[in-house]
PDB file of C-alpha atoms in Angstrom:
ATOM      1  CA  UNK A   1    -131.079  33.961 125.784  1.00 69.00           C
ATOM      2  CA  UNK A   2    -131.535  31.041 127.929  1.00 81.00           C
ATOM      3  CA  UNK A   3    -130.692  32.091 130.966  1.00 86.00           C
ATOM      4  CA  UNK A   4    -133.751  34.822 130.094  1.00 87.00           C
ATOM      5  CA  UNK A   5    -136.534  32.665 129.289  1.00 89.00           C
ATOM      6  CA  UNK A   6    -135.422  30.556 132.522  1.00 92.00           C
ATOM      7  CA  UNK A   7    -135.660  33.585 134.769  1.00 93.00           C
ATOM      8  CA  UNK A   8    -138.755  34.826 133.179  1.00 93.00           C
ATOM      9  CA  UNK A   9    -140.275  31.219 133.664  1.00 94.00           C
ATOM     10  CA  UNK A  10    -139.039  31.329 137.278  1.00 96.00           C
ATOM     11  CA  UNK A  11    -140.161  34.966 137.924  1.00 96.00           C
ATOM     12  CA  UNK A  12    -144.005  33.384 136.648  1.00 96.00           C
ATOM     13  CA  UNK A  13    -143.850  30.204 138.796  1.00 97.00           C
ATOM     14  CA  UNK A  14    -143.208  32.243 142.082  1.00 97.00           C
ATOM     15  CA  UNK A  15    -146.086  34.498 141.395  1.00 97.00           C
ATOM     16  CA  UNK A  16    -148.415  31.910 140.686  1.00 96.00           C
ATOM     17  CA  UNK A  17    -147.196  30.320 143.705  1.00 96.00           C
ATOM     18  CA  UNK A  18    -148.102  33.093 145.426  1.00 95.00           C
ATOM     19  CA  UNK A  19    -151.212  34.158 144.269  1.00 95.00           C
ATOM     20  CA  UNK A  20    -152.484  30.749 144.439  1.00 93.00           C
ATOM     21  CA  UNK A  21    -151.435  30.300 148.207  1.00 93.00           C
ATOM     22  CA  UNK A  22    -152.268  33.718 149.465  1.00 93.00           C
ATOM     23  CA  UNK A  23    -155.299  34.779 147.442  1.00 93.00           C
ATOM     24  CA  UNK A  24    -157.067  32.120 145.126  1.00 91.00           C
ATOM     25  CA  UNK A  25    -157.722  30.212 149.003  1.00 88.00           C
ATOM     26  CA  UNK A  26    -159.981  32.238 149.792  1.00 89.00           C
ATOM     27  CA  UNK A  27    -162.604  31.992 146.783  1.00 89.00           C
ATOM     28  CA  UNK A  28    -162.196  27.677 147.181  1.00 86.00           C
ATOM     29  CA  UNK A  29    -165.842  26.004 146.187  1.00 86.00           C
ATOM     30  CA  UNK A  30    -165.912  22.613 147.628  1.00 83.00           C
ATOM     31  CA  UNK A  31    -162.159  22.668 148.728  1.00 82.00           C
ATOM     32  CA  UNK A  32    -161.052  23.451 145.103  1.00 88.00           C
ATOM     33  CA  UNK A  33    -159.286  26.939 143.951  1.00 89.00           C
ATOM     34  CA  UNK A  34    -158.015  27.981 140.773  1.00 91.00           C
ATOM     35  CA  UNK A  35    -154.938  25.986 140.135  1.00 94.00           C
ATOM     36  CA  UNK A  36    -152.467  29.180 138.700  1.00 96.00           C
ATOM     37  CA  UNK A  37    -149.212  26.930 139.108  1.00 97.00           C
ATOM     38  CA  UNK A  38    -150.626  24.284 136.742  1.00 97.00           C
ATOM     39  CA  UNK A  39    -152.516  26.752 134.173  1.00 97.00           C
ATOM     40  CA  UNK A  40    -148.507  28.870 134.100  1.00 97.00           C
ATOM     41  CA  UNK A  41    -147.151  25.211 133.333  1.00 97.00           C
ATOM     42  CA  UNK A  42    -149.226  24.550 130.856  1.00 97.00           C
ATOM     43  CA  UNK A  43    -148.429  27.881 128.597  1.00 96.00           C
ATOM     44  CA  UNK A  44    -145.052  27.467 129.059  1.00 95.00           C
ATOM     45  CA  UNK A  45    -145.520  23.763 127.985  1.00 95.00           C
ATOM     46  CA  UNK A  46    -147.863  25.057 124.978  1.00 92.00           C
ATOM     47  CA  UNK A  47    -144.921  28.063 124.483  1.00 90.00           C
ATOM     48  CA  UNK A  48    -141.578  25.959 124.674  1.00 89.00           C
ATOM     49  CA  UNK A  49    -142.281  22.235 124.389  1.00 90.00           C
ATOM     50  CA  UNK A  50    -142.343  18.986 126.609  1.00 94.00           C
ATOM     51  CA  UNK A  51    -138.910  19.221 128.317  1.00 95.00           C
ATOM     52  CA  UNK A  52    -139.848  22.954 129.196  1.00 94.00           C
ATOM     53  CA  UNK A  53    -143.730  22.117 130.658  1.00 95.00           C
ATOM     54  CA  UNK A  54    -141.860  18.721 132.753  1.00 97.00           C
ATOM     55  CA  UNK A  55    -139.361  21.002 134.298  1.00 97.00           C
ATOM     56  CA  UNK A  56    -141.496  23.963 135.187  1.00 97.00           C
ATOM     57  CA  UNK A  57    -144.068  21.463 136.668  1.00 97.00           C
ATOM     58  CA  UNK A  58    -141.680  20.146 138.765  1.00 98.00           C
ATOM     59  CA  UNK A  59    -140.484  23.277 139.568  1.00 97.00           C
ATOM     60  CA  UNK A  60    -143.893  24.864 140.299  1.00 97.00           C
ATOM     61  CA  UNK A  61    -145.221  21.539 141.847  1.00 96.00           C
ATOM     62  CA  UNK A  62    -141.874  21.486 144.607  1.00 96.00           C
ATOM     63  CA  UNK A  63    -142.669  25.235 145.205  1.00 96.00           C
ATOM     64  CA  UNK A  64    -146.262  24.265 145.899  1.00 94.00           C
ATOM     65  CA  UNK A  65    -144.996  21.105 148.015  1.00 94.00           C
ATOM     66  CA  UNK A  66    -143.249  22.939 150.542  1.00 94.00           C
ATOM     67  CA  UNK A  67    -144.827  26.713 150.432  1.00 91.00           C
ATOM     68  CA  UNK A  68    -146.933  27.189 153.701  1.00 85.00           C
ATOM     69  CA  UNK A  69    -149.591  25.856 154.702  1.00 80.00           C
ATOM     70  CA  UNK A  70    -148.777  22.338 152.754  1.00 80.00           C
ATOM     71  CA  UNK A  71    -150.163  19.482 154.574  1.00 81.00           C
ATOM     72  CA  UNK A  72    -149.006  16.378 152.625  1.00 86.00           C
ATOM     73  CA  UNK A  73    -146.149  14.598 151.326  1.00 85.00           C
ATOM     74  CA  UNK A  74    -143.769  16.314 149.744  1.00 90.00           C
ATOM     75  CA  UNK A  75    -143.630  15.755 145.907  1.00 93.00           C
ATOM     76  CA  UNK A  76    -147.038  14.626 145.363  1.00 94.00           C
ATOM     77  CA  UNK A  77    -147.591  18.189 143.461  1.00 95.00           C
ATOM     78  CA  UNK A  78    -144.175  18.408 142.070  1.00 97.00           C
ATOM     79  CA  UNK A  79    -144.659  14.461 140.495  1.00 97.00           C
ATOM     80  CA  UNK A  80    -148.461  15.655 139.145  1.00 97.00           C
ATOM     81  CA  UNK A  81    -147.407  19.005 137.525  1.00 97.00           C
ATOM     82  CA  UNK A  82    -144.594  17.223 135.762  1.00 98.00           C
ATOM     83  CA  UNK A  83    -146.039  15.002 134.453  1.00 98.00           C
ATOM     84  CA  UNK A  84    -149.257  17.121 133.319  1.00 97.00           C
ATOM     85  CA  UNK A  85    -146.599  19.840 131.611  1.00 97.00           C
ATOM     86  CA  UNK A  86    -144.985  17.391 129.999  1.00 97.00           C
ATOM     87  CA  UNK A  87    -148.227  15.786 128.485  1.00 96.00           C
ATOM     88  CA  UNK A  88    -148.979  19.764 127.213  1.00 95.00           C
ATOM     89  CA  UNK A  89    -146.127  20.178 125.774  1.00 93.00           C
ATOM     90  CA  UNK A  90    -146.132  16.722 123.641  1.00 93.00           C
ATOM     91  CA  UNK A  91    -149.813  18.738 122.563  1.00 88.00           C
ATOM     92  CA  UNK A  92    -148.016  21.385 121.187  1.00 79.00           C
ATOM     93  CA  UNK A  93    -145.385  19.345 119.675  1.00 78.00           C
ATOM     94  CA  UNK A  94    -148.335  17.560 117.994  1.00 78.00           C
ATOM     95  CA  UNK A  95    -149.531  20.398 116.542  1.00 70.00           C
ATOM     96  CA  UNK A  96    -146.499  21.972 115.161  1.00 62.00           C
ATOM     97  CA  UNK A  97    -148.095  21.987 111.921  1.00 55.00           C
ATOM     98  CA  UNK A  98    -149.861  25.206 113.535  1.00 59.00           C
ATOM     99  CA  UNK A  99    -150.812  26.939 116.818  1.00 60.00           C
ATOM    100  CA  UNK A 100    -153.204  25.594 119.384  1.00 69.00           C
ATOM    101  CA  UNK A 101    -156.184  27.371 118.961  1.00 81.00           C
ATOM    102  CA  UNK A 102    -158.568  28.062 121.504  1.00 84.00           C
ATOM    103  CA  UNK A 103    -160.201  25.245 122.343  1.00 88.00           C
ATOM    104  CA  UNK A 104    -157.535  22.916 122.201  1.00 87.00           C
ATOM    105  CA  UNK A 105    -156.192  25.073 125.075  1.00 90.00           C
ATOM    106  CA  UNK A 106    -159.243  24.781 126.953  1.00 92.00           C
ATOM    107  CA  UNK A 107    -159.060  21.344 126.117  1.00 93.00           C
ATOM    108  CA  UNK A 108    -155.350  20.779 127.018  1.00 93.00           C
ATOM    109  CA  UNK A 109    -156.417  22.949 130.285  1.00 95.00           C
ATOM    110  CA  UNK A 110    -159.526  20.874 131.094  1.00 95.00           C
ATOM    111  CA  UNK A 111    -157.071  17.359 130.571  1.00 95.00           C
ATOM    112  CA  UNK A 112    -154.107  18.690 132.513  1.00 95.00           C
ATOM    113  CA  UNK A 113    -156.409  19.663 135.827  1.00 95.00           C
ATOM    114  CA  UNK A 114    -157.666  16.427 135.482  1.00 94.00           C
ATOM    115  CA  UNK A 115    -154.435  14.108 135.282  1.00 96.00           C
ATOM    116  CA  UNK A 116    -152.068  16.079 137.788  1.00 95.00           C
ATOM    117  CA  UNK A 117    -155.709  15.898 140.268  1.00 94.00           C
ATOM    118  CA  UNK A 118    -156.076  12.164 139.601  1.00 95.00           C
ATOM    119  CA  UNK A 119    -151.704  11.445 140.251  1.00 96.00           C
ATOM    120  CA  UNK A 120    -151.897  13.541 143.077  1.00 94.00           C
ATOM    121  CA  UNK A 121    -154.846  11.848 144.392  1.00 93.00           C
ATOM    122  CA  UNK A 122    -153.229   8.450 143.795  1.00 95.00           C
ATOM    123  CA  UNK A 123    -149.955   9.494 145.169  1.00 94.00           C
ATOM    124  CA  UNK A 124    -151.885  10.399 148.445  1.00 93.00           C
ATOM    125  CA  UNK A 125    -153.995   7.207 148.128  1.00 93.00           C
ATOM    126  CA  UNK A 126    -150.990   5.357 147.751  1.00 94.00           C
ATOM    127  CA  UNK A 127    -149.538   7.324 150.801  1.00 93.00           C
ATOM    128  CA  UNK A 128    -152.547   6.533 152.757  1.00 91.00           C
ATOM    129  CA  UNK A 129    -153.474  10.529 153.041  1.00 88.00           C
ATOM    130  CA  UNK A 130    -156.718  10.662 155.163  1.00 87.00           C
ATOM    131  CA  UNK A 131    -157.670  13.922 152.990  1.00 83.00           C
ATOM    132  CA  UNK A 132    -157.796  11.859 149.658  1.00 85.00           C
ATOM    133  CA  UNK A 133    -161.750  11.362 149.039  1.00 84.00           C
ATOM    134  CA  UNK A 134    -162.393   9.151 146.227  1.00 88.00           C
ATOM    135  CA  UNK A 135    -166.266   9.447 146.658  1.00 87.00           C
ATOM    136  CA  UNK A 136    -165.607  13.754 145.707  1.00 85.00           C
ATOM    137  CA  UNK A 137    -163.281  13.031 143.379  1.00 89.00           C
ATOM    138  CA  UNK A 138    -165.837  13.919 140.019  1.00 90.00           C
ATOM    139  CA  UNK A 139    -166.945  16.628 141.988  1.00 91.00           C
ATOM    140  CA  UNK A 140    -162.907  17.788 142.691  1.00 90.00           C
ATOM    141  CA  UNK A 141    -162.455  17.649 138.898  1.00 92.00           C
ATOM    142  CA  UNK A 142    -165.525  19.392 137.890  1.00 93.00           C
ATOM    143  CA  UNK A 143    -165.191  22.388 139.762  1.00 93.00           C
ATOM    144  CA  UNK A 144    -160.927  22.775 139.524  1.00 93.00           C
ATOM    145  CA  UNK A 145    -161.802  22.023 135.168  1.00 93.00           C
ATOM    146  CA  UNK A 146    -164.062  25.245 135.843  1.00 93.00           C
ATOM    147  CA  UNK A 147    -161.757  27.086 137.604  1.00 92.00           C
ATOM    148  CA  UNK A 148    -158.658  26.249 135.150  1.00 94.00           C
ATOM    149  CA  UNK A 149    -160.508  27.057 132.360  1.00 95.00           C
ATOM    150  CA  UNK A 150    -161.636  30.559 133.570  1.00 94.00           C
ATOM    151  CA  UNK A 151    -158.309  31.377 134.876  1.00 94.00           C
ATOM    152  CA  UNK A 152    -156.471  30.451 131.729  1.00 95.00           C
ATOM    153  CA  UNK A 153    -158.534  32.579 129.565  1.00 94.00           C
ATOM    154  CA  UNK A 154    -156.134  35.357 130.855  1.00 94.00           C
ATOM    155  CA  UNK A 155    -153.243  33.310 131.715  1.00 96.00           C
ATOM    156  CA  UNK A 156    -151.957  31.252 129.062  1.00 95.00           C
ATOM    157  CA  UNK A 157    -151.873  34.294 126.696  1.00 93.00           C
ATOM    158  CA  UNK A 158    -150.406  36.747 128.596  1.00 95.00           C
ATOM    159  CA  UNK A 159    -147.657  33.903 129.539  1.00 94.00           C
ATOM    160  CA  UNK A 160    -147.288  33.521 125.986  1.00 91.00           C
ATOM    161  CA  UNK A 161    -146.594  36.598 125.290  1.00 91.00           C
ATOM    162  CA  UNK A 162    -144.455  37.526 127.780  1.00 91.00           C
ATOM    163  CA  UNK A 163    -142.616  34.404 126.626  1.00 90.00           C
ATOM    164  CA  UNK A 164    -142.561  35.323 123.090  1.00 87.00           C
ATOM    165  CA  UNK A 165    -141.574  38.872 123.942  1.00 82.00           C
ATOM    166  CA  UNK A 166    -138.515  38.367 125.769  1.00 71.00           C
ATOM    167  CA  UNK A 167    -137.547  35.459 123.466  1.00 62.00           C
ATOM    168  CA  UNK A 168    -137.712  37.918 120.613  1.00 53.00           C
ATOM    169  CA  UNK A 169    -136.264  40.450 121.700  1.00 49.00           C
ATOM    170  CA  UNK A 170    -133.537  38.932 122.767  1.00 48.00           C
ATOM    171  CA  UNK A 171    -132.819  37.120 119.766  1.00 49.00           C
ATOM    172  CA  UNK A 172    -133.704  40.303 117.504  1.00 51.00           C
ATOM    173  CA  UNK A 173    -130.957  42.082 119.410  1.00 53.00           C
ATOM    174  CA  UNK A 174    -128.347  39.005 118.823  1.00 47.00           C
ATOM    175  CA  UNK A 175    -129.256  39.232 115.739  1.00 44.00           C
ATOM    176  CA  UNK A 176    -128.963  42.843 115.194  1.00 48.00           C
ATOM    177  CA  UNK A 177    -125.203  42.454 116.365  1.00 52.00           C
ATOM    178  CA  UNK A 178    -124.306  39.774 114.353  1.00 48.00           C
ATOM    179  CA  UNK A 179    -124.970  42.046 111.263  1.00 43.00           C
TER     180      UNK A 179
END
């Protein structure tokens, strides 16, 4: 059952990977595309927990780190997406009670573009990256917020599901046995 929902979470961080790098360059306003790897983090974060979003954004942030054509340090994404998935997934542990409803995704969306931006800005600051541009940065967050929010408006629920799906199944069949 594990070993499912890891593969299936795996299987969605390579894609996103690979849309992001291949396709979403190519609509960029201002520099900034649709982040994919960090919206995927964040449903997995909103479908399994804290642990689950900190691993997967390191996972997707490494993948982004060293897929072509990165230009910067590696683990600056790897460090931000971590730490953003694990901040989502401490939302949805916060609201056990019930699930996040739709604007509390868009919010947790609009926060974690913002925070793993703002660490992997400082990283590179920190680094002394001459593509870090404090004077853009509002601008940088603006547009990628946008972007997030638009893209996880399709994303996060058909993550979800997928997540849910296989989860269920699986455990519907284990449980079938059992009896």
């Amino acid at each position: 059952m594990i070993a499912l929902r890891v593969g299936l979470a795996a299987l969605l961080l390579m894609l996103a990977v690979t849309i992001q790098t291949s396709v979403l360059t190519n609509i960029a306003v201002a520099g900034v595309t649709c982040d994919l790897v960090l919206i995927v983090v964040i449903a997995l974060a909103l479908s399994r927990g804290p642990e689950w979003g900190a691993i997967a954004g390191f996972v997707g942030g490494l993948l982004l780190d060293i897929a072509p054509p990165a230009d910067h340090t590696a683990g600056r994404w790897a460090l931000a997406l971590a730490i953003a998935g694990y901040v989502a997934g401490l939302i949805r542990r916060e609201t056990s009670a019930g699930p996040v409803g739709p604007l509390g995704v868009a919010l947790t969306v609009v926060f974690g573009a913002g925070l793993s931006l703002l660490i992997y800005s400082a990283t590179g600051a920190l680094l002394h990256d001459p593509s870090v541009d404090w004077g853009q940065f509002g601008v940088r967050i603006g547009i990628a917020a946008g972007y997030d929010v638009v893209g996880a408006i399709v994303v996060i629920p058909l993550v979800m599901w997928l997540m849910s799906r296989f989860t269920a199944t699986r455990e519907r069949r284990v449980m079938t046995r059992e009896f």
